mmCIF file of C-alpha atoms and ligand atoms in Angstrom:
data_model
loop_
_atom_site.group_PDB
_atom_site.id
_atom_site.type_symbol
_atom_site.label_atom_id
_atom_site.label_comp_id
_atom_site.label_asym_id
_atom_site.label_seq_id
_atom_site.Cartn_x
_atom_site.Cartn_y
_atom_site.Cartn_z
ATOM 1 C CA MET A 1495 0.263 9.395 32.181
ATOM 2 C CA THR A 1496 2.774 9.460 29.329
ATOM 3 C CA LEU A 1497 0.980 7.826 26.473
ATOM 4 C CA ARG A 1498 3.281 6.294 23.862
ATOM 5 C CA HIS A 1499 2.476 6.035 20.170
ATOM 6 C CA LEU A 1500 4.398 4.839 17.103
ATOM 7 C CA LEU A 1501 3.411 7.328 14.418
ATOM 8 C CA ALA A 1502 6.849 7.599 12.802
ATOM 9 C CA ASP A 1503 10.057 5.591 13.202
ATOM 10 C CA ASP A 1504 11.726 8.225 15.358
ATOM 11 C CA ASP A 1505 9.009 8.107 17.991
ATOM 12 C CA LEU A 1506 11.414 5.497 19.389
ATOM 13 C CA SER A 1507 14.835 6.539 20.656
ATOM 14 C CA PRO A 1508 17.833 4.514 19.451
ATOM 15 C CA ALA A 1509 17.867 2.594 22.760
ATOM 16 C CA GLU A 1510 14.111 1.985 22.587
ATOM 17 C CA GLN A 1511 14.379 0.736 19.010
ATOM 18 C CA GLY A 1512 17.062 -1.726 20.143
ATOM 19 C CA ALA A 1513 14.839 -2.845 23.023
ATOM 20 C CA VAL A 1514 11.885 -3.413 20.679
ATOM 21 C CA LEU A 1515 14.092 -5.487 18.360
ATOM 22 C CA ASP A 1516 15.368 -7.503 21.342
ATOM 23 C CA ARG A 1517 11.762 -8.088 22.372
ATOM 24 C CA ALA A 1518 10.804 -9.147 18.851
ATOM 25 C CA LEU A 1519 13.623 -11.695 18.727
ATOM 26 C CA ALA A 1520 12.612 -13.038 22.154
ATOM 27 C CA LEU A 1521 8.982 -13.350 21.028
ATOM 28 C CA LYS A 1522 10.076 -15.198 17.911
ATOM 29 C CA ALA A 1523 11.920 -17.697 20.118
ATOM 30 C CA ASP A 1524 9.005 -18.029 22.575
ATOM 31 C CA PRO A 1525 5.789 -16.790 20.878
ATOM 32 C CA PHE A 1526 3.411 -17.109 23.854
ATOM 33 C CA SER A 1527 5.739 -15.734 26.542
ATOM 34 C CA ASP A 1528 4.059 -12.285 26.559
ATOM 35 C CA ARG A 1529 0.318 -12.126 27.368
ATOM 36 C CA CYS A 1530 0.041 -8.361 27.728
ATOM 37 C CA LEU A 1531 -3.420 -8.337 26.101
ATOM 38 C CA ALA A 1532 -4.851 -11.149 28.261
ATOM 39 C CA GLY A 1533 -8.510 -10.701 29.060
ATOM 40 C CA PRO A 1534 -8.879 -10.699 26.113
ATOM 41 C CA GLN A 1535 -8.389 -6.983 25.539
ATOM 42 C CA VAL A 1536 -9.358 -5.698 22.104
ATOM 43 C CA VAL A 1537 -7.070 -3.885 19.661
ATOM 44 C CA ALA A 1538 -8.797 -2.012 16.821
ATOM 45 C CA VAL A 1539 -6.934 -2.464 13.523
ATOM 46 C CA LEU A 1540 -8.253 -0.154 10.797
ATOM 47 C CA PHE A 1541 -7.302 -0.274 7.116
ATOM 48 C CA ASP A 1542 -8.036 2.539 4.662
ATOM 49 C CA LYS A 1543 -5.718 0.877 2.090
ATOM 50 C CA PRO A 1544 -5.224 -2.727 0.902
ATOM 51 C CA THR A 1545 -3.205 -5.141 3.030
ATOM 52 C CA LEU A 1546 -2.215 -8.761 3.471
ATOM 53 C CA ARG A 1547 0.901 -8.946 5.648
ATOM 54 C CA THR A 1548 0.077 -6.130 8.043
ATOM 55 C CA GLN A 1549 -3.434 -7.388 8.747
ATOM 56 C CA LEU A 1550 -2.228 -10.979 9.096
ATOM 57 C CA ALA A 1551 0.601 -10.072 11.438
ATOM 58 C CA PHE A 1552 -1.494 -7.816 13.680
ATOM 59 C CA ALA A 1553 -4.397 -10.285 13.831
ATOM 60 C CA THR A 1554 -2.096 -13.212 14.616
ATOM 61 C CA GLY A 1555 0.086 -11.211 16.959
ATOM 62 C CA ILE A 1556 -2.750 -9.702 18.985
ATOM 63 C CA ALA A 1557 -4.215 -13.195 19.443
ATOM 64 C CA GLN A 1558 -0.823 -14.568 20.539
ATOM 65 C CA LEU A 1559 -0.548 -11.718 23.084
ATOM 66 C CA GLY A 1560 -3.835 -12.928 24.589
ATOM 67 C CA GLY A 1561 -6.010 -10.257 23.000
ATOM 68 C CA HIS A 1562 -8.668 -9.996 20.318
ATOM 69 C CA PRO A 1563 -8.090 -8.135 17.033
ATOM 70 C CA LEU A 1564 -11.026 -6.101 15.756
ATOM 71 C CA VAL A 1565 -10.133 -5.625 12.091
ATOM 72 C CA VAL A 1566 -12.119 -2.736 10.590
ATOM 73 C CA ASP A 1567 -12.452 -2.165 6.847
ATOM 74 C CA GLY A 1568 -11.983 1.539 6.253
ATOM 75 C CA ASN A 1569 -14.727 1.481 3.625
ATOM 76 C CA LEU A 1570 -17.189 0.675 6.396
ATOM 77 C CA ALA A 1571 -15.856 3.037 9.046
ATOM 78 C CA GLN A 1572 -15.124 5.896 6.589
ATOM 79 C CA VAL A 1573 -13.013 7.679 9.168
ATOM 80 C CA GLY A 1574 -13.126 11.420 8.570
ATOM 81 C CA VAL A 1575 -16.048 11.113 6.133
ATOM 82 C CA ARG A 1576 -18.943 9.453 7.941
ATOM 83 C CA GLU A 1577 -17.631 10.778 11.219
ATOM 84 C CA SER A 1578 -14.703 12.960 12.257
ATOM 85 C CA ILE A 1579 -11.348 11.424 13.205
ATOM 86 C CA ALA A 1580 -11.819 12.937 16.649
ATOM 87 C CA ASP A 1581 -15.197 11.282 17.212
ATOM 88 C CA VAL A 1582 -14.066 7.897 15.851
ATOM 89 C CA THR A 1583 -11.095 8.018 18.195
ATOM 90 C CA ARG A 1584 -13.217 9.046 21.192
ATOM 91 C CA VAL A 1585 -15.470 6.017 20.591
ATOM 92 C CA LEU A 1586 -12.653 3.517 20.007
ATOM 93 C CA THR A 1587 -10.514 4.663 22.872
ATOM 94 C CA ARG A 1588 -13.278 3.924 25.424
ATOM 95 C CA GLN A 1589 -13.263 0.221 24.547
ATOM 96 C CA VAL A 1590 -9.922 -0.882 23.147
ATOM 97 C CA ALA A 1591 -6.383 -1.260 24.504
ATOM 98 C CA ALA A 1592 -4.699 0.151 21.402
ATOM 99 C CA ILE A 1593 -5.492 1.418 17.897
ATOM 100 C CA VAL A 1594 -3.615 0.432 14.744
ATOM 101 C CA TRP A 1595 -4.343 2.431 11.577
ATOM 102 C CA ARG A 1596 -3.265 2.220 7.936
ATOM 103 C CA THR A 1597 -4.343 5.393 6.212
ATOM 104 C CA PHE A 1598 -3.314 8.105 3.761
ATOM 105 C CA GLY A 1599 -1.992 11.421 5.110
ATOM 106 C CA GLN A 1600 0.250 11.421 8.168
ATOM 107 C CA ASP A 1601 -1.866 14.304 9.459
ATOM 108 C CA ARG A 1602 -4.774 11.870 9.901
ATOM 109 C CA ILE A 1603 -2.955 9.553 12.309
ATOM 110 C CA VAL A 1604 -1.374 12.498 14.123
ATOM 111 C CA GLU A 1605 -4.876 13.881 14.661
ATOM 112 C CA MET A 1606 -6.046 10.488 15.953
ATOM 113 C CA SER A 1607 -3.189 10.446 18.450
ATOM 114 C CA ARG A 1608 -4.343 13.796 19.859
ATOM 115 C CA TYR A 1609 -7.681 12.318 20.910
ATOM 116 C CA ALA A 1610 -6.555 8.795 21.863
ATOM 117 C CA THR A 1611 -6.091 7.687 25.441
ATOM 118 C CA VAL A 1612 -4.506 4.413 24.282
ATOM 119 C CA PRO A 1613 -1.419 3.803 22.107
ATOM 120 C CA VAL A 1614 -1.816 4.480 18.372
ATOM 121 C CA VAL A 1615 0.358 2.545 15.887
ATOM 122 C CA ASN A 1616 1.040 3.579 12.300
ATOM 123 C CA ALA A 1617 0.413 0.566 10.052
ATOM 124 C CA LEU A 1618 1.502 2.653 7.002
ATOM 125 C CA THR A 1619 0.761 6.173 5.921
ATOM 126 C CA ASP A 1620 1.828 8.075 2.826
ATOM 127 C CA ASP A 1621 4.949 9.188 4.745
ATOM 128 C CA TYR A 1622 6.045 6.253 6.920
ATOM 129 C CA HIS A 1623 5.897 2.467 7.411
ATOM 130 C CA PRO A 1624 7.605 2.025 10.792
ATOM 131 C CA CYS A 1625 6.340 -1.499 11.549
ATOM 132 C CA GLN A 1626 7.823 -2.729 8.279
ATOM 133 C CA ILE A 1627 11.210 -1.183 8.996
ATOM 134 C CA LEU A 1628 11.373 -2.805 12.444
ATOM 135 C CA ALA A 1629 10.764 -6.179 10.791
ATOM 136 C CA ASP A 1630 13.430 -5.403 8.200
ATOM 137 C CA LEU A 1631 15.984 -4.401 10.829
ATOM 138 C CA MET A 1632 15.179 -7.544 12.803
ATOM 139 C CA THR A 1633 15.766 -9.612 9.663
ATOM 140 C CA ILE A 1634 19.102 -7.944 8.932
ATOM 141 C CA ARG A 1635 20.131 -8.495 12.549
ATOM 142 C CA GLU A 1636 19.283 -12.198 12.281
ATOM 143 C CA HIS A 1637 21.336 -12.599 9.110
ATOM 144 C CA ARG A 1638 24.162 -10.083 9.581
ATOM 145 C CA GLY A 1639 24.456 -9.487 13.340
ATOM 146 C CA ASP A 1640 24.699 -6.129 15.104
ATOM 147 C CA LEU A 1641 23.170 -3.366 13.015
ATOM 148 C CA ALA A 1642 25.466 -0.502 14.001
ATOM 149 C CA GLY A 1643 28.029 0.094 11.295
ATOM 150 C CA LEU A 1644 26.281 -1.991 8.639
ATOM 151 C CA THR A 1645 25.293 -0.390 5.323
ATOM 152 C CA LEU A 1646 21.728 -0.523 4.048
ATOM 153 C CA ALA A 1647 21.044 0.521 0.450
ATOM 154 C CA TYR A 1648 17.517 1.298 -0.703
ATOM 155 C CA VAL A 1649 17.021 1.834 -4.433
ATOM 156 C CA GLY A 1650 13.864 3.011 -6.175
ATOM 157 C CA ASP A 1651 11.350 5.705 -5.250
ATOM 158 C CA GLY A 1652 13.153 7.928 -2.757
ATOM 159 C CA ALA A 1653 10.022 9.934 -2.006
ATOM 160 C CA ASN A 1654 7.846 7.135 -0.681
ATOM 161 C CA ASN A 1655 7.064 5.901 2.818
ATOM 162 C CA MET A 1656 9.610 3.070 2.719
ATOM 163 C CA ALA A 1657 12.444 5.421 1.786
ATOM 164 C CA HIS A 1658 11.475 7.763 4.613
ATOM 165 C CA SER A 1659 11.232 4.970 7.164
ATOM 166 C CA TYR A 1660 14.521 3.378 6.049
ATOM 167 C CA LEU A 1661 16.222 6.752 6.481
ATOM 168 C CA LEU A 1662 14.933 7.219 10.005
ATOM 169 C CA GLY A 1663 14.956 3.595 11.169
ATOM 170 C CA ALA A 1664 18.421 2.745 9.883
ATOM 171 C CA ALA A 1665 19.856 6.000 11.226
ATOM 172 C CA LEU A 1666 18.398 5.170 14.657
ATOM 173 C CA ALA A 1667 20.160 1.798 14.475
ATOM 174 C CA GLY A 1668 23.517 3.460 13.737
ATOM 175 C CA MET A 1669 23.603 2.145 10.186
ATOM 176 C CA HIS A 1670 24.941 3.811 7.064
ATOM 177 C CA VAL A 1671 21.838 4.274 4.941
ATOM 178 C CA ARG A 1672 22.037 5.064 1.245
ATOM 179 C CA VAL A 1673 19.093 5.938 -0.975
ATOM 180 C CA GLY A 1674 19.572 5.553 -4.724
ATOM 181 C CA THR A 1675 16.778 7.444 -6.479
ATOM 182 C CA PRO A 1676 16.203 9.788 -9.423
ATOM 183 C CA SER A 1677 16.675 13.468 -8.624
ATOM 184 C CA ALA A 1678 12.946 14.064 -9.181
ATOM 185 C CA TYR A 1679 12.014 11.592 -6.414
ATOM 186 C CA GLN A 1680 13.939 12.880 -3.412
ATOM 187 C CA PRO A 1681 12.899 12.207 0.194
ATOM 188 C CA LYS A 1682 11.036 14.989 1.963
ATOM 189 C CA PRO A 1683 13.673 17.499 3.139
ATOM 190 C CA GLU A 1684 12.411 17.628 6.722
ATOM 191 C CA ILE A 1685 12.533 13.837 7.047
ATOM 192 C CA LEU A 1686 16.010 13.761 5.509
ATOM 193 C CA ALA A 1687 17.119 16.409 7.994
ATOM 194 C CA ARG A 1688 15.764 14.340 10.886
ATOM 195 C CA ALA A 1689 17.586 11.247 9.628
ATOM 196 C CA ARG A 1690 20.856 13.179 9.331
ATOM 197 C CA ALA A 1691 20.443 14.592 12.843
ATOM 198 C CA ILE A 1692 19.803 11.108 14.250
ATOM 199 C CA ALA A 1693 22.751 9.598 12.361
ATOM 200 C CA ALA A 1694 25.013 12.264 13.843
ATOM 201 C CA THR A 1695 24.159 10.923 17.310
ATOM 202 C CA THR A 1696 24.284 7.177 16.544
ATOM 203 C CA GLY A 1697 27.424 6.927 14.405
ATOM 204 C CA GLY A 1698 25.424 6.236 11.271
ATOM 205 C CA SER A 1699 25.358 8.221 8.068
ATOM 206 C CA VAL A 1700 22.977 9.184 5.268
ATOM 207 C CA LEU A 1701 23.731 9.341 1.541
ATOM 208 C CA ILE A 1702 21.296 10.280 -1.219
ATOM 209 C CA THR A 1703 22.483 9.599 -4.761
ATOM 210 C CA ASP A 1704 21.005 9.216 -8.237
ATOM 211 C CA ASP A 1705 23.592 6.522 -9.006
ATOM 212 C CA PRO A 1706 22.215 3.051 -8.178
ATOM 213 C CA VAL A 1707 25.670 1.455 -8.346
ATOM 214 C CA ALA A 1708 27.080 4.003 -5.886
ATOM 215 C CA ALA A 1709 24.150 3.302 -3.562
ATOM 216 C CA VAL A 1710 24.615 -0.461 -3.595
ATOM 217 C CA THR A 1711 28.405 -0.856 -3.729
ATOM 218 C CA GLY A 1712 29.631 -2.783 -0.686
ATOM 219 C CA ALA A 1713 26.215 -2.715 1.019
ATOM 220 C CA ASP A 1714 25.323 -5.368 3.587
ATOM 221 C CA ALA A 1715 21.630 -5.186 2.749
ATOM 222 C CA VAL A 1716 19.892 -4.078 -0.448
ATOM 223 C CA ALA A 1717 16.213 -3.155 -0.389
ATOM 224 C CA THR A 1718 13.641 -1.928 -2.823
ATOM 225 C CA ASP A 1719 9.904 -1.341 -2.984
ATOM 226 C CA ARG A 1720 7.359 -1.317 -5.761
ATOM 227 C CA TRP A 1721 7.438 1.741 -7.983
ATOM 228 C CA VAL A 1722 3.732 2.574 -7.596
ATOM 229 C CA SER A 1723 2.820 3.032 -3.956
ATOM 230 C CA MET A 1724 -0.732 2.752 -2.668
ATOM 231 C CA GLY A 1725 -2.634 5.883 -3.668
ATOM 232 C CA GLN A 1726 -0.402 6.509 -6.732
ATOM 233 C CA GLU A 1727 -2.242 4.170 -9.099
ATOM 234 C CA ALA A 1728 -3.212 7.068 -11.399
ATOM 235 C CA GLU A 1729 0.508 7.711 -12.045
ATOM 236 C CA SER A 1730 1.244 4.049 -12.692
ATOM 237 C CA GLY A 1731 1.815 4.472 -16.467
ATOM 238 C CA ASP A 1732 4.494 7.120 -15.889
ATOM 239 C CA ARG A 1733 6.317 5.173 -13.189
ATOM 240 C CA LYS A 1734 6.513 1.658 -14.627
ATOM 241 C CA GLY A 1735 8.273 0.266 -17.680
ATOM 242 C CA GLU A 1736 11.709 0.322 -19.249
ATOM 243 C CA ALA A 1737 11.443 4.033 -20.105
ATOM 244 C CA GLY A 1738 10.218 4.988 -16.625
ATOM 245 C CA PRO A 1739 12.286 6.930 -14.086
ATOM 246 C CA PHE A 1740 12.994 3.942 -11.859
ATOM 247 C CA ALA A 1741 14.126 1.429 -14.503
ATOM 248 C CA PRO A 1742 17.862 2.013 -13.794
ATOM 249 C CA TYR A 1743 17.199 1.238 -10.124
ATOM 250 C CA ALA A 1744 15.714 -2.226 -10.681
ATOM 251 C CA VAL A 1745 17.542 -4.805 -8.555
ATOM 252 C CA SER A 1746 19.059 -7.155 -11.112
ATOM 253 C CA PRO A 1747 21.747 -9.771 -10.444
ATOM 254 C CA GLU A 1748 24.179 -7.292 -12.042
ATOM 255 C CA LEU A 1749 23.265 -4.519 -9.582
ATOM 256 C CA MET A 1750 23.249 -6.946 -6.646
ATOM 257 C CA ALA A 1751 26.780 -8.045 -7.618
ATOM 258 C CA HIS A 1752 28.049 -4.618 -6.512
ATOM 259 C CA ALA A 1753 26.881 -5.283 -2.935
ATOM 260 C CA ALA A 1754 28.910 -7.253 -0.380
ATOM 261 C CA ALA A 1755 29.272 -10.911 -1.302
ATOM 262 C CA ASP A 1756 27.092 -11.906 1.664
ATOM 263 C CA ALA A 1757 24.573 -9.081 1.286
ATOM 264 C CA VAL A 1758 20.910 -9.843 1.864
ATOM 265 C CA PHE A 1759 18.044 -8.675 -0.333
ATOM 266 C CA LEU A 1760 14.881 -7.226 1.242
ATOM 267 C CA HIS A 1761 11.490 -6.308 -0.199
ATOM 268 C CA CYS A 1762 8.479 -5.383 1.919
ATOM 269 C CA LEU A 1763 6.125 -7.093 -0.591
ATOM 270 C CA PRO A 1764 4.008 -7.295 -2.627
ATOM 271 C CA ALA A 1765 6.734 -7.535 -5.277
ATOM 272 C CA TYR A 1766 6.528 -7.196 -9.042
ATOM 273 C CA ARG A 1767 9.124 -9.457 -10.644
ATOM 274 C CA GLY A 1768 10.486 -7.892 -13.814
ATOM 275 C CA CYS A 1769 9.827 -4.352 -12.517
ATOM 276 C CA GLU A 1770 11.647 -3.280 -9.356
ATOM 277 C CA VAL A 1771 13.366 -6.662 -8.877
ATOM 278 C CA ASP A 1772 14.364 -9.573 -11.068
ATOM 279 C CA ALA A 1773 13.024 -13.017 -10.196
ATOM 280 C CA ALA A 1774 16.640 -14.230 -10.024
ATOM 281 C CA VAL A 1775 17.221 -11.890 -7.067
ATOM 282 C CA ILE A 1776 14.001 -12.148 -5.068
ATOM 283 C CA ASP A 1777 13.857 -15.926 -5.573
ATOM 284 C CA GLY A 1778 17.630 -16.312 -5.273
ATOM 285 C CA PRO A 1779 19.976 -17.284 -2.428
ATOM 286 C CA GLN A 1780 20.520 -13.741 -1.097
ATOM 287 C CA SER A 1781 16.806 -13.033 -0.683
ATOM 288 C CA VAL A 1782 15.450 -12.992 2.888
ATOM 289 C CA VAL A 1783 11.981 -11.729 1.989
ATOM 290 C CA TRP A 1784 10.080 -14.630 3.553
ATOM 291 C CA ASP A 1785 11.919 -14.199 6.862
ATOM 292 C CA GLU A 1786 11.141 -10.486 6.530
ATOM 293 C CA ALA A 1787 7.428 -11.194 5.993
ATOM 294 C CA GLU A 1788 7.331 -13.533 9.006
ATOM 295 C CA ASN A 1789 9.157 -11.004 11.145
ATOM 296 C CA ARG A 1790 6.280 -8.553 10.694
ATOM 297 C CA LEU A 1791 4.486 -10.745 13.242
ATOM 298 C CA HIS A 1792 7.222 -10.672 15.863
ATOM 299 C CA ALA A 1793 8.069 -6.991 15.382
ATOM 300 C CA GLN A 1794 4.454 -5.844 15.589
ATOM 301 C CA LYS A 1795 3.872 -7.898 18.740
ATOM 302 C CA ALA A 1796 6.963 -6.281 20.236
ATOM 303 C CA VAL A 1797 5.724 -2.788 19.316
ATOM 304 C CA LEU A 1798 2.323 -3.342 20.934
ATOM 305 C CA SER A 1799 3.868 -4.916 24.031
ATOM 306 C CA PHE A 1800 6.427 -2.098 24.366
ATOM 307 C CA LEU A 1801 3.947 0.749 23.904
ATOM 308 C CA LEU A 1802 1.422 -0.761 26.326
ATOM 309 C CA GLU A 1803 4.117 -1.396 28.924
ATOM 310 C CA GLN A 1804 5.524 2.119 28.611
ATOM 311 C CA SER A 1805 2.104 3.735 28.752
ATOM 312 C CA ARG A 1806 1.057 1.686 31.779
ATOM 313 C CA ALA A 1807 4.370 2.236 33.560
ATOM 314 C CA ASP A 1808 3.768 5.982 33.508
ATOM 315 C CA SER A 1809 0.050 5.877 34.293
HETATM 316 N N1 CP B 3127 4.470 -4.884 3.304
HETATM 317 C C1 CP B 3127 3.197 -4.660 3.669
HETATM 318 O O1 CP B 3127 2.897 -3.705 4.395
HETATM 319 O O2 CP B 3127 2.323 -5.580 3.208
HETATM 320 P P1 CP B 3127 0.748 -5.370 3.116
HETATM 321 O O3 CP B 3127 0.532 -4.109 2.286
HETATM 322 O O4 CP B 3127 0.222 -6.603 2.424
HETATM 323 O O5 CP B 3127 0.185 -5.206 4.492
#
């Protein structure tokens, strides 16, 4: 049996990513057409960090696929504290069809995948947020058409999970991905190297710059994320504010004006108006953030359906 997981964006090949996006668009058009969890089969959805959208989309999506979501508060399960990751996984995997986990270190979800006999899905770690990027790519595809050849600019913290997942996910899609970030907040070198290697095979490209205008100029999609990621709250005072490192990368109408005239604006949410984005942009005509938030549902359903199908096909 070849068990399939989504631990990082590049666990999907370029063709598989396209197939998942096709599936997500089909599920959006016909939400109850796929009943792969009929039974109902249970999917365990564990959260070691706060959430709204991810929990909502997995709970709704698993129900629409005919299954039952078991949402577990990480404070209760205390994975790796009360009980080892291995033992938690051994227990879960005997009863559920898949495991979804939002946690801290990527090493934790990689360890879970070693013991799981069902698909494991990364619902955000310190390094990656692959479900979010699939929803973002779906949203760009809806608004701008075929992804290959389009330019996606991400401005803000280049060292966070969103930057890493944009690099990998957009490169897989054959996009030109630019990250505008201060030199002290560069993506992890090994992730950057993977993105560059993927782009070389898909016709995409990767640019890292400390110039926000250079990042955004002519872009088809402009994205940002909050400047204090989950787990970085202690650094919040250094990161926020007009004197902080990310202030020049805030998405203002002036910065957005450098993008293509029909560029879309993306934000994974929650957003902080007046910090990483101006209200005039996120609440303005180029913003597609509410489509993006809805598309979490369709993309996550497609991921679960794809991984279960692939794992069963090889069993
Ligand atoms: N964008 C995102 O992952 O939202 P939540 O943190 O609310 O799940």
